[in-house]
Amino acid sequence: MSLEEASRQLEAAIHDARVAFDCILLEELDRAHTNAITARAAVDAAEQAIRVEFERREAEKTDKADKAGSGSTEKEPD
C-alpha cells in the first residue's frame, strides 16, 4: 500500500460517514449502520497504509545510519 492509497481510503471514509449521517437524519438506520461500518473499515485501511509507510521509512533511516556508522566505528588493530 502507499500513501496515495491511504488518501483514497480516507476520502472513502469521509463519503461513507456523510452518507451514514444523512441516513440517520432520514431514519434509515440499517443503511446508516452499514455506511458507518464501511467508513470505519476505510479508516482502518488508511491507518494500516500509513503505518506500513512509516515503518518502511524508519527502516530506511536505520539502514542509512548503520551504513554511515559502520565505517567510522571500526578500530584499527594495534
JSON list of N, CA, C and O in Angstrom, two decimals, residues 2 5 8 10 12 14 18 21 23 34-35 40-41 44-47 50 52 54-55 59 61 64 66-67:
[
{"chain": "A", "resi": 2, "resn": "SER", "atom": "N", "xyz": [0.30, 2.33, -0.39]},
{"chain": "A", "resi": 2, "resn": "SER", "atom": "CA", "xyz": [1.05, 3.57, -0.47]},
{"chain": "A", "resi": 2, "resn": "SER", "atom": "C", "xyz": [0.28, 4.69, 0.23]},
{"chain": "A", "resi": 2, "resn": "SER", "atom": "O", "xyz": [-0.87, 4.51, 0.64]},
{"chain": "A", "resi": 5, "resn": "GLU", "atom": "N", "xyz": [-2.88, 5.43, -1.56]},
{"chain": "A", "resi": 5, "resn": "GLU", "atom": "CA", "xyz": [-3.97, 4.53, -1.17]},
{"chain": "A", "resi": 5, "resn": "GLU", "atom": "C", "xyz": [-4.58, 4.99, 0.16]},
{"chain": "A", "resi": 5, "resn": "GLU", "atom": "O", "xyz": [-5.80, 4.95, 0.34]},
{"chain": "A", "resi": 8, "resn": "ARG", "atom": "N", "xyz": [-6.88, 7.81, -0.61]},
{"chain": "A", "resi": 8, "resn": "ARG", "atom": "CA", "xyz": [-8.14, 7.32, -1.22]},
{"chain": "A", "resi": 8, "resn": "ARG", "atom": "C", "xyz": [-9.06, 6.71, -0.16]},
{"chain": "A", "resi": 8, "resn": "ARG", "atom": "O", "xyz": [-10.27, 6.93, -0.16]},
{"chain": "A", "resi": 10, "resn": "LEU", "atom": "N", "xyz": [-9.16, 7.41, 3.02]},
{"chain": "A", "resi": 10, "resn": "LEU", "atom": "CA", "xyz": [-9.72, 8.46, 3.88]},
{"chain": "A", "resi": 10, "resn": "LEU", "atom": "C", "xyz": [-10.83, 9.23, 3.17]},
{"chain": "A", "resi": 10, "resn": "LEU", "atom": "O", "xyz": [-11.84, 9.59, 3.80]},
{"chain": "A", "resi": 12, "resn": "ALA", "atom": "N", "xyz": [-12.82, 7.90, 0.97]},
{"chain": "A", "resi": 12, "resn": "ALA", "atom": "CA", "xyz": [-13.95, 6.98, 1.02]},
{"chain": "A", "resi": 12, "resn": "ALA", "atom": "C", "xyz": [-14.61, 7.00, 2.40]},
{"chain": "A", "resi": 12, "resn": "ALA", "atom": "O", "xyz": [-15.84, 6.97, 2.52]},
{"chain": "A", "resi": 14, "resn": "ILE", "atom": "N", "xyz": [-14.68, 9.49, 4.50]},
{"chain": "A", "resi": 14, "resn": "ILE", "atom": "CA", "xyz": [-15.43, 10.75, 4.62]},
{"chain": "A", "resi": 14, "resn": "ILE", "atom": "C", "xyz": [-16.79, 10.62, 3.94]},
{"chain": "A", "resi": 14, "resn": "ILE", "atom": "O", "xyz": [-17.82, 10.98, 4.51]},
{"chain": "A", "resi": 18, "resn": "ARG", "atom": "N", "xyz": [-20.48, 10.66, 5.77]},
{"chain": "A", "resi": 18, "resn": "ARG", "atom": "CA", "xyz": [-21.52, 11.63, 5.40]},
{"chain": "A", "resi": 18, "resn": "ARG", "atom": "C", "xyz": [-22.83, 10.93, 5.03]},
{"chain": "A", "resi": 18, "resn": "ARG", "atom": "O", "xyz": [-23.91, 11.38, 5.40]},
{"chain": "A", "resi": 21, "resn": "PHE", "atom": "N", "xyz": [-24.45, 9.78, 8.17]},
{"chain": "A", "resi": 21, "resn": "PHE", "atom": "CA", "xyz": [-25.08, 10.93, 8.83]},
{"chain": "A", "resi": 21, "resn": "PHE", "atom": "C", "xyz": [-26.44, 11.25, 8.20]},
{"chain": "A", "resi": 21, "resn": "PHE", "atom": "O", "xyz": [-27.44, 11.41, 8.90]},
{"chain": "A", "resi": 23, "resn": "CYS", "atom": "N", "xyz": [-28.32, 9.27, 6.46]},
{"chain": "A", "resi": 23, "resn": "CYS", "atom": "CA", "xyz": [-29.26, 8.17, 6.70]},
{"chain": "A", "resi": 23, "resn": "CYS", "atom": "C", "xyz": [-29.86, 8.24, 8.10]},
{"chain": "A", "resi": 23, "resn": "CYS", "atom": "O", "xyz": [-31.04, 7.91, 8.29]},
{"chain": "A", "resi": 34, "resn": "THR", "atom": "N", "xyz": [-24.61, 0.33, 8.08]},
{"chain": "A", "resi": 34, "resn": "THR", "atom": "CA", "xyz": [-23.75, -0.23, 7.03]},
{"chain": "A", "resi": 34, "resn": "THR", "atom": "C", "xyz": [-22.68, 0.78, 6.61]},
{"chain": "A", "resi": 34, "resn": "THR", "atom": "O", "xyz": [-21.49, 0.44, 6.50]},
{"chain": "A", "resi": 35, "resn": "ASN", "atom": "N", "xyz": [-23.07, 2.02, 6.41]},
{"chain": "A", "resi": 35, "resn": "ASN", "atom": "CA", "xyz": [-22.10, 3.04, 5.99]},
{"chain": "A", "resi": 35, "resn": "ASN", "atom": "C", "xyz": [-21.13, 3.41, 7.10]},
{"chain": "A", "resi": 35, "resn": "ASN", "atom": "O", "xyz": [-19.97, 3.73, 6.82]},
{"chain": "A", "resi": 40, "resn": "ARG", "atom": "N", "xyz": [-15.56, 3.00, 8.90]},
{"chain": "A", "resi": 40, "resn": "ARG", "atom": "CA", "xyz": [-14.55, 2.53, 9.86]},
{"chain": "A", "resi": 40, "resn": "ARG", "atom": "C", "xyz": [-13.53, 1.63, 9.18]},
{"chain": "A", "resi": 40, "resn": "ARG", "atom": "O", "xyz": [-12.32, 1.73, 9.44]},
{"chain": "A", "resi": 41, "resn": "ALA", "atom": "N", "xyz": [-13.99, 0.76, 8.29]},
{"chain": "A", "resi": 41, "resn": "ALA", "atom": "CA", "xyz": [-13.06, -0.12, 7.57]},
{"chain": "A", "resi": 41, "resn": "ALA", "atom": "C", "xyz": [-12.09, 0.68, 6.70]},
{"chain": "A", "resi": 41, "resn": "ALA", "atom": "O", "xyz": [-10.89, 0.37, 6.62]},
{"chain": "A", "resi": 44, "resn": "ASP", "atom": "N", "xyz": [-9.49, 2.24, 8.96]},
{"chain": "A", "resi": 44, "resn": "ASP", "atom": "CA", "xyz": [-8.53, 1.21, 9.37]},
{"chain": "A", "resi": 44, "resn": "ASP", "atom": "C", "xyz": [-7.54, 0.90, 8.26]},
{"chain": "A", "resi": 44, "resn": "ASP", "atom": "O", "xyz": [-6.34, 0.74, 8.51]},
{"chain": "A", "resi": 45, "resn": "ALA", "atom": "N", "xyz": [-8.02, 0.81, 7.02]},
{"chain": "A", "resi": 45, "resn": "ALA", "atom": "CA", "xyz": [-7.14, 0.54, 5.89]},
{"chain": "A", "resi": 45, "resn": "ALA", "atom": "C", "xyz": [-6.16, 1.69, 5.68]},
{"chain": "A", "resi": 45, "resn": "ALA", "atom": "O", "xyz": [-4.97, 1.47, 5.40]},
{"chain": "A", "resi": 46, "resn": "ALA", "atom": "N", "xyz": [-6.62, 2.92, 5.84]},
{"chain": "A", "resi": 46, "resn": "ALA", "atom": "CA", "xyz": [-5.74, 4.08, 5.70]},
{"chain": "A", "resi": 46, "resn": "ALA", "atom": "C", "xyz": [-4.68, 4.08, 6.79]},
{"chain": "A", "resi": 46, "resn": "ALA", "atom": "O", "xyz": [-3.50, 4.33, 6.53]},
{"chain": "A", "resi": 47, "resn": "GLU", "atom": "N", "xyz": [-5.09, 3.77, 8.00]},
{"chain": "A", "resi": 47, "resn": "GLU", "atom": "CA", "xyz": [-4.14, 3.74, 9.12]},
{"chain": "A", "resi": 47, "resn": "GLU", "atom": "C", "xyz": [-3.07, 2.68, 8.88]},
{"chain": "A", "resi": 47, "resn": "GLU", "atom": "O", "xyz": [-1.88, 2.92, 9.13]},
{"chain": "A", "resi": 50, "resn": "ILE", "atom": "N", "xyz": [-0.60, 3.93, 6.26]},
{"chain": "A", "resi": 50, "resn": "ILE", "atom": "CA", "xyz": [0.30, 4.95, 6.84]},
{"chain": "A", "resi": 50, "resn": "ILE", "atom": "C", "xyz": [1.34, 4.28, 7.73]},
{"chain": "A", "resi": 50, "resn": "ILE", "atom": "O", "xyz": [2.52, 4.61, 7.69]},
{"chain": "A", "resi": 52, "resn": "VAL", "atom": "N", "xyz": [2.53, 1.20, 7.56]},
{"chain": "A", "resi": 52, "resn": "VAL", "atom": "CA", "xyz": [3.50, 0.47, 6.73]},
{"chain": "A", "resi": 52, "resn": "VAL", "atom": "C", "xyz": [4.52, 1.44, 6.13]},
{"chain": "A", "resi": 52, "resn": "VAL", "atom": "O", "xyz": [5.72, 1.18, 6.15]},
{"chain": "A", "resi": 54, "resn": "PHE", "atom": "N", "xyz": [5.34, 4.43, 7.26]},
{"chain": "A", "resi": 54, "resn": "PHE", "atom": "CA", "xyz": [6.15, 4.97, 8.35]},
{"chain": "A", "resi": 54, "resn": "PHE", "atom": "C", "xyz": [7.25, 3.98, 8.74]},
{"chain": "A", "resi": 54, "resn": "PHE", "atom": "O", "xyz": [8.42, 4.36, 8.88]},
{"chain": "A", "resi": 55, "resn": "GLU", "atom": "N", "xyz": [6.87, 2.72, 8.89]},
{"chain": "A", "resi": 55, "resn": "GLU", "atom": "CA", "xyz": [7.86, 1.70, 9.26]},
{"chain": "A", "resi": 55, "resn": "GLU", "atom": "C", "xyz": [8.91, 1.51, 8.17]},
{"chain": "A", "resi": 55, "resn": "GLU", "atom": "O", "xyz": [10.09, 1.31, 8.47]},
{"chain": "A", "resi": 59, "resn": "ALA", "atom": "N", "xyz": [12.89, 2.14, 8.78]},
{"chain": "A", "resi": 59, "resn": "ALA", "atom": "CA", "xyz": [13.88, 1.11, 8.46]},
{"chain": "A", "resi": 59, "resn": "ALA", "atom": "C", "xyz": [14.93, 1.66, 7.49]},
{"chain": "A", "resi": 59, "resn": "ALA", "atom": "O", "xyz": [16.12, 1.36, 7.62]},
{"chain": "A", "resi": 61, "resn": "LYS", "atom": "N", "xyz": [15.88, 4.80, 7.27]},
{"chain": "A", "resi": 61, "resn": "LYS", "atom": "CA", "xyz": [16.76, 5.68, 8.06]},
{"chain": "A", "resi": 61, "resn": "LYS", "atom": "C", "xyz": [17.77, 4.87, 8.86]},
{"chain": "A", "resi": 61, "resn": "LYS", "atom": "O", "xyz": [18.95, 5.22, 8.92]},
{"chain": "A", "resi": 64, "resn": "LYS", "atom": "N", "xyz": [20.48, 3.52, 6.59]},
{"chain": "A", "resi": 64, "resn": "LYS", "atom": "CA", "xyz": [21.43, 4.57, 6.20]},
{"chain": "A", "resi": 64, "resn": "LYS", "atom": "C", "xyz": [22.37, 4.90, 7.36]},
{"chain": "A", "resi": 64, "resn": "LYS", "atom": "O", "xyz": [23.56, 5.09, 7.16]},
{"chain": "A", "resi": 66, "resn": "ASP", "atom": "N", "xyz": [23.19, 2.91, 9.83]},
{"chain": "A", "resi": 66, "resn": "ASP", "atom": "CA", "xyz": [24.10, 1.77, 10.02]},
{"chain": "A", "resi": 66, "resn": "ASP", "atom": "C", "xyz": [25.22, 1.79, 9.00]},
{"chain": "A", "resi": 66, "resn": "ASP", "atom": "O", "xyz": [26.37, 1.55, 9.34]},
{"chain": "A", "resi": 67, "resn": "LYS", "atom": "N", "xyz": [24.90, 2.09, 7.76]},
{"chain": "A", "resi": 67, "resn": "LYS", "atom": "CA", "xyz": [25.92, 2.12, 6.71]},
{"chain": "A", "resi": 67, "resn": "LYS", "atom": "C", "xyz": [26.89, 3.26, 6.94]},
{"chain": "A", "resi": 67, "resn": "LYS", "atom": "O", "xyz": [28.09, 3.12, 6.74]}
]
